[in-house]
Coordinates of C-alpha atoms and ligand atoms in Angstrom, one line a residue:
M1 CA 127.2 -195.5 6.7
M2 CA 124.9 -194.8 3.8
F3 CA 124.6 -192.1 1.2
D4 CA 121.6 -190.9 -0.8
V5 CA 121.2 -190.8 -4.5
R6 CA 118.8 -188.1 -5.7
N7 CA 117.3 -187.1 -9.0
P8 CA 119.0 -183.8 -10.1
A9 CA 115.8 -182.7 -12.0
T10 CA 113.3 -183.2 -9.2
G11 CA 115.2 -183.8 -5.9
E12 CA 113.4 -187.1 -5.6
H13 CA 115.2 -189.7 -3.4
I14 CA 116.0 -192.7 -5.6
S15 CA 118.1 -194.9 -3.4
S16 CA 120.6 -195.1 -0.5
L17 CA 123.8 -197.1 -0.8
P18 CA 126.6 -198.0 1.5
V19 CA 129.8 -196.0 1.8
F20 CA 132.6 -198.6 1.5
S21 CA 135.1 -197.9 4.3
A22 CA 138.8 -198.6 3.9
S23 CA 138.3 -202.0 5.5
D24 CA 135.4 -202.8 3.2
V25 CA 137.6 -201.9 0.2
S26 CA 140.4 -204.1 1.5
A27 CA 138.0 -207.1 2.0
A28 CA 136.7 -206.6 -1.6
A29 CA 140.2 -206.5 -2.9
N30 CA 141.1 -209.7 -1.1
L31 CA 138.1 -211.5 -2.6
A32 CA 139.1 -210.1 -6.0
A33 CA 142.7 -211.3 -5.6
E34 CA 141.5 -214.8 -4.6
S35 CA 139.4 -215.0 -7.7
A36 CA 142.2 -213.8 -10.0
K37 CA 143.7 -217.2 -10.9
S38 CA 140.4 -218.9 -11.9
W39 CA 139.4 -215.9 -14.1
E40 CA 142.9 -215.9 -15.7
N41 CA 142.5 -219.6 -16.4
T42 CA 139.0 -219.2 -17.9
A43 CA 139.4 -219.8 -21.6
A44 CA 139.3 -216.6 -23.7
S45 CA 136.4 -217.9 -25.7
V46 CA 134.4 -218.5 -22.5
R47 CA 135.2 -215.0 -21.2
A48 CA 134.1 -213.7 -24.6
V49 CA 130.7 -215.5 -24.5
K50 CA 130.0 -214.1 -21.0
L51 CA 130.7 -210.5 -22.2
V52 CA 128.5 -211.0 -25.3
N53 CA 125.7 -212.5 -23.1
A54 CA 126.0 -209.5 -20.8
A55 CA 125.7 -207.2 -23.8
S56 CA 122.5 -209.0 -24.9
L57 CA 121.0 -208.6 -21.4
I58 CA 121.9 -204.9 -21.4
R59 CA 120.2 -204.5 -24.8
S60 CA 117.1 -206.3 -23.6
R61 CA 116.9 -204.0 -20.6
Q62 CA 117.7 -200.8 -22.4
D63 CA 114.5 -199.0 -21.4
A64 CA 114.8 -199.7 -17.7
L65 CA 118.5 -198.9 -17.7
A66 CA 118.0 -195.7 -19.6
S67 CA 115.3 -194.6 -17.2
L68 CA 117.6 -195.3 -14.2
L69 CA 120.4 -193.3 -15.9
T70 CA 118.2 -190.3 -16.6
R71 CA 116.8 -190.3 -13.1
E72 CA 120.1 -190.4 -11.3
Q73 CA 122.2 -188.4 -13.9
G74 CA 119.7 -186.0 -15.5
K75 CA 120.4 -186.5 -19.2
P76 CA 117.4 -186.8 -21.6
L77 CA 116.0 -190.3 -22.0
A78 CA 117.1 -190.5 -25.7
E79 CA 120.7 -189.8 -24.7
S80 CA 120.6 -192.3 -21.9
K81 CA 119.3 -195.0 -24.3
S82 CA 122.1 -194.3 -26.7
E83 CA 124.7 -194.5 -23.9
I84 CA 123.3 -197.8 -22.7
M85 CA 123.4 -199.2 -26.2
G86 CA 126.9 -197.9 -26.5
A87 CA 127.9 -199.7 -23.4
A88 CA 126.5 -203.0 -24.8
H89 CA 128.5 -202.4 -28.0
V90 CA 131.6 -201.8 -25.9
F91 CA 131.2 -205.2 -24.1
E92 CA 130.7 -206.8 -27.5
Y93 CA 133.9 -205.2 -28.8
Y94 CA 135.8 -206.4 -25.8
A95 CA 134.4 -209.9 -26.3
S96 CA 136.0 -209.8 -29.7
V97 CA 139.3 -208.8 -28.2
C98 CA 139.4 -211.7 -25.7
G99 CA 140.8 -214.1 -28.3
S100 CA 143.2 -211.6 -29.9
I101 CA 145.5 -211.0 -27.0
R102 CA 148.7 -212.5 -28.3
G103 CA 152.1 -213.1 -27.0
D104 CA 155.2 -213.6 -29.2
A105 CA 157.6 -216.4 -30.1
Q106 CA 161.1 -216.0 -31.6
N107 CA 164.1 -218.1 -32.1
L108 CA 167.2 -216.1 -31.0
P109 CA 170.3 -218.0 -32.2
N110 CA 173.0 -218.2 -29.5
Y111 CA 170.4 -217.2 -26.9
G112 CA 167.6 -219.7 -27.1
Y113 CA 163.9 -219.8 -27.9
L114 CA 162.0 -216.8 -26.6
N115 CA 158.3 -216.8 -25.6
V116 CA 156.6 -213.6 -24.5
V117 CA 153.3 -214.3 -22.9
R118 CA 150.7 -211.8 -21.7
K119 CA 149.6 -212.3 -18.1
P120 CA 146.8 -210.3 -16.5
V121 CA 148.1 -207.4 -14.5
G122 CA 146.1 -208.2 -11.4
V123 CA 143.2 -206.5 -9.5
C124 CA 142.2 -203.4 -11.5
A125 CA 140.4 -200.3 -10.1
A126 CA 138.0 -198.5 -12.4
I127 CA 137.2 -195.1 -11.0
I128 CA 134.2 -193.5 -12.9
P129 CA 132.7 -190.0 -12.9
W130 CA 129.0 -189.1 -13.0
N131 CA 128.8 -187.6 -16.5
M132 CA 128.9 -190.8 -18.7
P133 CA 128.9 -193.6 -16.1
A134 CA 127.6 -196.4 -18.3
I135 CA 130.0 -196.0 -21.2
I136 CA 133.1 -195.2 -19.1
F137 CA 132.4 -198.3 -16.9
A138 CA 132.1 -200.4 -20.1
W139 CA 135.4 -199.1 -21.4
K140 CA 137.3 -199.8 -18.2
A141 CA 135.6 -203.1 -17.1
G142 CA 135.5 -204.5 -20.6
A143 CA 139.2 -204.1 -21.2
A144 CA 140.2 -205.4 -17.8
L145 CA 137.9 -208.4 -17.9
A146 CA 138.9 -209.3 -21.5
C147 CA 142.5 -209.6 -20.3
G148 CA 141.6 -211.9 -17.4
N149 CA 141.7 -209.4 -14.6
P150 CA 139.3 -208.9 -11.6
V151 CA 137.8 -205.4 -11.4
L152 CA 136.7 -203.2 -8.6
A153 CA 134.6 -200.5 -10.2
K154 CA 133.8 -197.3 -8.2
P155 CA 131.1 -195.1 -9.7
S156 CA 130.6 -191.5 -8.6
A157 CA 128.4 -191.0 -5.5
T158 CA 125.9 -189.0 -7.6
A159 CA 125.4 -191.6 -10.4
P160 CA 126.2 -195.1 -9.1
L161 CA 123.0 -197.0 -9.8
T162 CA 123.3 -197.6 -13.5
V163 CA 126.8 -199.0 -13.0
Q164 CA 125.4 -201.3 -10.3
A165 CA 122.7 -202.4 -12.7
L166 CA 125.2 -203.0 -15.5
G167 CA 127.3 -205.0 -13.0
N168 CA 124.2 -207.2 -12.2
A169 CA 123.8 -207.9 -15.9
L170 CA 127.5 -209.0 -16.1
H171 CA 127.0 -211.2 -13.1
E172 CA 123.9 -212.8 -14.6
A173 CA 125.8 -213.5 -17.7
G174 CA 128.3 -215.5 -15.7
I175 CA 131.1 -213.1 -14.6
P176 CA 131.7 -214.2 -11.0
T177 CA 130.7 -211.8 -8.3
D178 CA 134.2 -211.7 -6.9
V179 CA 135.7 -211.0 -10.3
L180 CA 133.6 -207.9 -10.8
Q181 CA 132.6 -205.9 -7.7
I182 CA 131.0 -202.5 -7.6
I183 CA 132.4 -200.3 -4.8
T184 CA 130.1 -197.5 -3.7
G185 CA 131.0 -194.4 -1.8
D186 CA 132.5 -191.0 -2.2
G187 CA 135.8 -190.0 -3.6
G188 CA 137.5 -188.8 -0.4
E189 CA 137.1 -192.0 1.7
T190 CA 136.3 -194.8 -0.7
G191 CA 138.1 -193.7 -3.8
R192 CA 141.3 -192.9 -1.9
A193 CA 141.2 -196.3 -0.1
L194 CA 140.8 -198.0 -3.5
V195 CA 143.8 -196.3 -5.0
D196 CA 145.9 -196.8 -1.9
E197 CA 144.9 -200.5 -1.5
P198 CA 148.1 -202.6 -2.1
L199 CA 146.3 -205.5 -3.8
V200 CA 145.1 -203.1 -6.6
R201 CA 147.8 -203.2 -9.3
H202 CA 146.2 -201.0 -12.0
V203 CA 144.1 -197.8 -11.6
S204 CA 142.2 -196.4 -14.5
F205 CA 140.7 -193.1 -13.5
T206 CA 138.4 -190.7 -15.3
G207 CA 137.5 -187.4 -13.6
S208 CA 138.8 -184.0 -12.9
T209 CA 142.4 -182.9 -13.3
A210 CA 142.7 -182.0 -9.6
T211 CA 141.6 -185.5 -8.5
G212 CA 143.7 -187.0 -11.2
R213 CA 146.9 -185.4 -9.8
E214 CA 146.1 -187.0 -6.4
V215 CA 145.3 -190.4 -7.9
G216 CA 148.5 -190.3 -10.0
A217 CA 150.6 -189.3 -6.9
S218 CA 149.2 -192.1 -4.8
A219 CA 149.7 -194.7 -7.6
G220 CA 153.2 -193.5 -8.0
R221 CA 154.0 -193.8 -4.3
N222 CA 152.6 -197.4 -4.4
L223 CA 154.3 -198.2 -7.8
K224 CA 151.1 -199.3 -9.5
R225 CA 150.2 -198.8 -13.1
V226 CA 147.9 -195.8 -13.6
H227 CA 145.9 -194.4 -16.5
L228 CA 144.3 -190.9 -16.2
E229 CA 141.5 -189.5 -18.4
L230 CA 141.0 -185.9 -17.1
G231 CA 139.4 -182.7 -18.1
G232 CA 139.3 -181.2 -21.6
N233 CA 138.9 -177.7 -23.0
D234 CA 139.0 -178.5 -26.7
A235 CA 138.7 -176.4 -29.8
F236 CA 136.1 -176.8 -32.5
V237 CA 137.5 -174.9 -35.4
V238 CA 135.3 -173.5 -38.1
T239 CA 137.7 -172.6 -40.8
K240 CA 137.0 -170.2 -43.7
S241 CA 136.2 -173.2 -46.0
A242 CA 133.7 -174.8 -43.6
D243 CA 130.0 -175.4 -44.4
V244 CA 129.0 -172.9 -41.7
K245 CA 125.4 -174.2 -41.3
R246 CA 126.5 -177.8 -40.9
A247 CA 129.3 -176.7 -38.5
A248 CA 126.8 -174.7 -36.4
A249 CA 124.4 -177.6 -36.1
A250 CA 127.2 -179.9 -35.1
A251 CA 128.6 -177.5 -32.6
V252 CA 125.2 -177.1 -30.9
R253 CA 124.7 -180.9 -30.9
H254 CA 128.1 -181.5 -29.4
R255 CA 128.2 -178.7 -26.9
F256 CA 124.7 -179.2 -25.3
Y257 CA 124.7 -183.0 -25.4
N258 CA 124.6 -184.2 -21.8
C259 CA 124.0 -180.6 -20.7
G260 CA 127.6 -179.8 -21.8
Q261 CA 129.0 -182.3 -19.3
V262 CA 131.4 -184.2 -21.5
C263 CA 135.2 -184.0 -21.3
T264 CA 135.4 -183.7 -25.1
S265 CA 132.4 -181.3 -25.6
A266 CA 132.9 -178.6 -28.2
K267 CA 133.8 -176.1 -25.5
R268 CA 135.7 -173.4 -27.4
I269 CA 134.3 -172.7 -30.8
L270 CA 136.9 -170.9 -32.9
V271 CA 135.2 -169.3 -36.0
H272 CA 136.8 -167.6 -38.9
E273 CA 135.9 -163.9 -38.6
S274 CA 134.2 -163.8 -42.0
L275 CA 131.7 -166.5 -40.8
E276 CA 131.2 -165.4 -37.2
A277 CA 127.9 -163.5 -37.7
E278 CA 126.3 -166.3 -39.7
F279 CA 127.6 -169.0 -37.3
V280 CA 126.3 -167.1 -34.2
S281 CA 122.9 -166.5 -35.8
A282 CA 122.5 -170.2 -36.9
A283 CA 123.7 -171.5 -33.5
K284 CA 121.4 -169.1 -31.6
E285 CA 118.4 -170.3 -33.5
R286 CA 119.1 -173.9 -32.7
I287 CA 120.0 -173.3 -29.1
E288 CA 116.8 -171.5 -28.5
Q289 CA 114.9 -174.5 -29.7
L290 CA 116.5 -176.7 -27.0
T291 CA 113.8 -177.3 -24.4
V292 CA 115.2 -177.5 -20.9
G293 CA 113.6 -179.7 -18.2
D294 CA 113.3 -183.1 -16.7
G295 CA 115.0 -185.6 -19.0
M296 CA 112.1 -188.1 -18.4
L297 CA 109.6 -185.8 -20.1
G298 CA 111.0 -185.5 -23.6
N299 CA 113.1 -182.4 -23.1
K300 CA 116.2 -181.8 -25.2
M301 CA 118.4 -180.8 -22.3
G302 CA 118.3 -181.9 -18.7
P303 CA 119.8 -180.4 -15.5
L304 CA 123.4 -180.3 -14.4
N305 CA 124.2 -183.4 -12.3
N306 CA 124.7 -181.6 -9.0
E307 CA 124.7 -178.3 -7.2
N308 CA 128.5 -177.8 -7.3
Q309 CA 128.4 -178.1 -11.0
L310 CA 125.6 -175.6 -11.4
R311 CA 127.4 -173.1 -9.2
A312 CA 130.7 -173.5 -11.1
V313 CA 129.0 -173.0 -14.5
S314 CA 127.0 -170.0 -13.2
D315 CA 130.1 -168.4 -11.6
A316 CA 132.2 -168.9 -14.8
V317 CA 129.6 -167.2 -17.0
S318 CA 129.2 -164.3 -14.5
K319 CA 132.9 -163.8 -14.4
I320 CA 133.2 -163.5 -18.2
L321 CA 130.3 -161.1 -18.4
N322 CA 131.4 -159.0 -15.5
K323 CA 134.9 -158.6 -16.9
E324 CA 133.4 -157.8 -20.4
E325 CA 135.4 -160.7 -21.9
G326 CA 132.5 -161.9 -24.0
T327 CA 129.0 -160.9 -25.1
L328 CA 125.9 -162.8 -24.1
V329 CA 123.8 -163.9 -27.0
T330 CA 121.3 -166.1 -25.2
G331 CA 120.9 -167.9 -21.9
G332 CA 123.2 -166.9 -19.1
E333 CA 121.0 -167.7 -16.1
R334 CA 119.8 -170.6 -14.1
V335 CA 116.2 -171.7 -14.3
E336 CA 114.4 -170.9 -11.1
G337 CA 112.7 -173.7 -9.2
T338 CA 113.6 -177.2 -8.3
G339 CA 116.5 -178.9 -10.1
Y340 CA 119.9 -177.9 -11.2
F341 CA 118.8 -176.4 -14.5
Y342 CA 120.9 -173.7 -16.4
R343 CA 119.7 -172.2 -19.6
P344 CA 121.7 -173.2 -22.7
T345 CA 124.1 -170.2 -23.1
L346 CA 125.9 -168.7 -26.1
L347 CA 128.7 -166.2 -25.7
C348 CA 130.3 -164.6 -28.7
N349 CA 133.4 -162.4 -29.1
V350 CA 135.0 -164.3 -26.2
V351 CA 138.6 -163.4 -25.3
P352 CA 140.6 -166.7 -25.5
E353 CA 142.1 -166.2 -22.0
A354 CA 138.7 -165.9 -20.5
V355 CA 138.0 -169.6 -21.2
S356 CA 141.4 -171.1 -20.6
E357 CA 139.8 -173.2 -17.9
E358 CA 137.2 -175.9 -18.8
I359 CA 133.5 -174.9 -18.3
F360 CA 131.8 -178.2 -17.7
G361 CA 128.2 -177.3 -18.6
P362 CA 125.9 -175.8 -21.3
V363 CA 127.9 -172.8 -22.3
M364 CA 129.2 -172.3 -25.9
S365 CA 132.0 -169.7 -26.2
V366 CA 132.6 -168.4 -29.7
I367 CA 136.1 -166.9 -30.4
P368 CA 136.8 -165.2 -33.7
F369 CA 140.1 -165.7 -35.6
S370 CA 141.6 -164.4 -38.8
T371 CA 144.2 -166.9 -39.9
D372 CA 144.7 -170.7 -39.5
D373 CA 148.0 -170.1 -37.6
E374 CA 146.2 -167.8 -35.2
A375 CA 143.4 -170.4 -34.7
I376 CA 146.0 -173.1 -34.0
E377 CA 147.8 -170.9 -31.5
I378 CA 144.5 -170.2 -29.7
A379 CA 143.5 -173.8 -29.8
N380 CA 146.8 -174.9 -28.3
S381 CA 146.9 -172.1 -25.7
T382 CA 145.3 -174.1 -22.9
E383 CA 147.0 -176.8 -20.7
Y384 CA 144.5 -179.4 -21.9
G385 CA 144.5 -181.5 -25.1
L386 CA 141.8 -184.2 -25.4
G387 CA 139.6 -184.0 -28.5
S388 CA 139.6 -181.1 -31.0
S389 CA 137.9 -180.9 -34.4
V390 CA 138.4 -179.0 -37.6
W391 CA 135.6 -178.1 -40.0
T392 CA 136.7 -177.6 -43.6
D393 CA 136.2 -178.9 -47.2
R394 CA 139.9 -178.5 -48.0
L395 CA 142.2 -181.5 -47.5
A396 CA 145.3 -179.4 -47.0
V397 CA 143.6 -177.4 -44.3
A398 CA 142.4 -180.6 -42.6
H399 CA 146.0 -182.0 -42.6
K400 CA 147.5 -178.8 -41.2
Y401 CA 145.1 -178.8 -38.2
A402 CA 145.3 -182.6 -37.7
D403 CA 149.1 -182.2 -37.5
E404 CA 149.3 -179.1 -35.4
L405 CA 146.4 -179.3 -32.9
K406 CA 147.7 -180.4 -29.5
A407 CA 145.2 -183.2 -28.6
G408 CA 144.9 -186.9 -28.2
V409 CA 142.2 -187.0 -30.8
V410 CA 141.5 -184.7 -33.8
W411 CA 138.2 -185.1 -35.7
V412 CA 137.8 -183.8 -39.2
N413 CA 134.2 -182.7 -40.0
K414 CA 133.1 -184.7 -36.9
H415 CA 133.2 -184.3 -33.2
L416 CA 132.7 -186.5 -30.1
I417 CA 132.6 -189.8 -31.8
L418 CA 134.4 -192.4 -29.8
P419 CA 134.2 -196.0 -31.2
P420 CA 135.9 -198.6 -29.0
E421 CA 138.4 -199.4 -31.7
M422 CA 139.8 -195.9 -31.4
P423 CA 142.5 -195.0 -28.8
F424 CA 141.1 -192.2 -26.7
G425 CA 143.0 -190.0 -24.2
G426 CA 144.7 -186.7 -23.7
V427 CA 147.9 -184.8 -23.5
G428 CA 149.0 -182.3 -20.9
N429 CA 146.5 -181.7 -18.1
S430 CA 144.0 -184.0 -19.9
G431 CA 146.0 -186.9 -18.5
F432 CA 148.1 -189.7 -19.9
G433 CA 147.6 -193.2 -21.2
R434 CA 144.8 -194.2 -23.6
E435 CA 141.6 -196.0 -23.3
N436 CA 140.3 -198.4 -26.0
G437 CA 141.9 -199.6 -29.2
M438 CA 143.7 -202.9 -29.6
D439 CA 147.1 -201.6 -28.7
F440 CA 146.1 -200.1 -25.4
V441 CA 144.3 -203.2 -24.1
Y442 CA 147.8 -204.5 -23.5
E443 CA 148.0 -202.0 -20.6
Y444 CA 145.9 -204.5 -18.7
T445 CA 148.6 -207.2 -19.1
E446 CA 152.1 -207.8 -18.1
A447 CA 154.6 -209.1 -20.7
K448 CA 156.4 -212.2 -19.3
S449 CA 159.4 -213.3 -21.2
I450 CA 160.4 -217.0 -21.0
L451 CA 163.7 -217.9 -22.6
F452 CA 164.3 -221.6 -23.3
G453 CA 167.9 -222.8 -23.2
Ligands
LIG501 P1 136.0 -186.1 -9.7 O1 137.4 -186.1 -10.0 O2 135.5 -185.4 -8.6 O3 135.5 -187.6 -9.5 C1 135.7 -188.7 -10.4 C2 135.6 -190.0 -9.7 O4 136.7 -190.0 -8.8 C3 134.4 -190.2 -8.8 O5 134.0 -191.6 -8.8 C4 134.9 -189.8 -7.4 O6 134.1 -190.4 -6.4 C5 136.3 -190.3 -7.5 N1 137.2 -189.6 -6.6 C6 137.1 -188.3 -6.1 N2 138.2 -188.0 -5.3 C7 139.0 -189.1 -5.3 C8 140.2 -189.5 -4.7 N3 140.9 -188.6 -3.9 N4 140.7 -190.7 -4.9 C9 140.1 -191.6 -5.7 N5 138.9 -191.3 -6.3 C10 138.3 -190.1 -6.1 O7 135.3 -185.7 -11.1 P2 133.8 -185.5 -11.4 O8 133.3 -184.3 -10.7 O9 133.1 -186.8 -11.1 O10 133.8 -185.3 -13.0 C11 134.0 -184.1 -13.6 C12 135.3 -183.9 -14.2 O11 135.8 -185.1 -14.9 C13 135.4 -182.8 -15.3 O12 136.5 -182.0 -15.1 C14 135.6 -183.6 -16.6 O13 136.2 -182.9 -17.6 C15 136.3 -184.8 -16.2 N6 136.0 -185.9 -17.1 C16 136.9 -186.4 -17.9 C17 136.6 -187.4 -18.8 C18 137.7 -188.0 -19.7 O14 137.5 -189.0 -20.3 N7 138.8 -187.4 -19.9 C19 135.4 -188.0 -18.8 C20 134.4 -187.5 -17.9 C21 134.7 -186.5 -17.0

């Protein structure tokens, strides 16, 4: 069976790919398992060179890869290009990690001489959503390959082609085709089969909280290691001491980037009541300058990736407005015609409870507050906790928020910056485990203790 990949801006048919059945997934897992020993026994320096060479190929193909990403995912070409270059950088980072994966040695008087070695965990599944497919593939595949594991990567059915093309670059750079395989298909059949497959020993999943629960339950039943990066509904807090113009520019940039479809987008903007009017006016001015249209044609904001997403965003806004839980400043409607376009939307005076669920699209909700304690209480009042930020020029205020915000990441006078050196992940319904950072690469290894008598 095949499925179609279409351009969300134009409806154009781009490609058709096979839906991997459970038996196809099992055959791929067998090939991966058979290749595991030789990849484990490939010198770390050789693995590193292959990853660096893959990064160079990706850089040399940035224009073609960026066009492909825009056509299948919808984001503006400039954003696609920076994501592709980001993916190359991540493979370079993991190349540097290859030679740094260390064990331990210790003399234990009366016991013996202890060696702890790090063995690869085995076949790894990388399950990838459609919003940032290139970078999320690089995070998961880079870490797994650096530690000597084979990888079965499953991109989303609505944005699989860039991941396939990145996979081709890794193969051309010398990563064996059995060591890295791209598994195409939908979540229900192919994704489930991958998580249930006994030969898969590690599952790294990025996607919705609902699917994450199912993936976590299946991994638990089968006693395999699992890492879940789920939704986010984070606060971007503009305190009384913030530079309001700078904060408004950053909020617009980090809310409407990728048409608002980023787990750590600036979704709930908490603004000190004394700055609200100035913030809303500065944000409105910038939002109204965002041109909406096909990402291939120089527009600043593309379409949502798929029809379900468009419907969910449109319903969420209508619900807030119908219940009078926020005031519409600009936007608030879809763009008629072909493509899943929604106007960049600004809501002010939003009741915190109205946005306790994540809105995964171009909607900025401004919530006023009067004290820092109140802001922290509102920020922490959702069940998510992925990446929040605080905007202030006072160190003590920055420390207070950094300490008290419930999130895996807190940025100070920054938002949405995710270098591969930085552990990234969430608390609560945003999942568990961390991606990236040297400590967390060890999740892709098993410690094996050898005690010499
Ligand atoms: P999704 O959960 O529907 O799909 C994610 C991936 O999982 C896709 O590849 C899909 O095919 C696969 N999948 C679906 N059902 C599966 C199943 N039962 N078993 C195994 N695999 C399955 O999510 P989505 O719609 O692709 O992405 C949007 C959501 O993801 C948003 O809620 C967003 O916040 C979240 N997200 C989180 C992060 C993060 O890093 N925390 C990053 C991007 C997106």
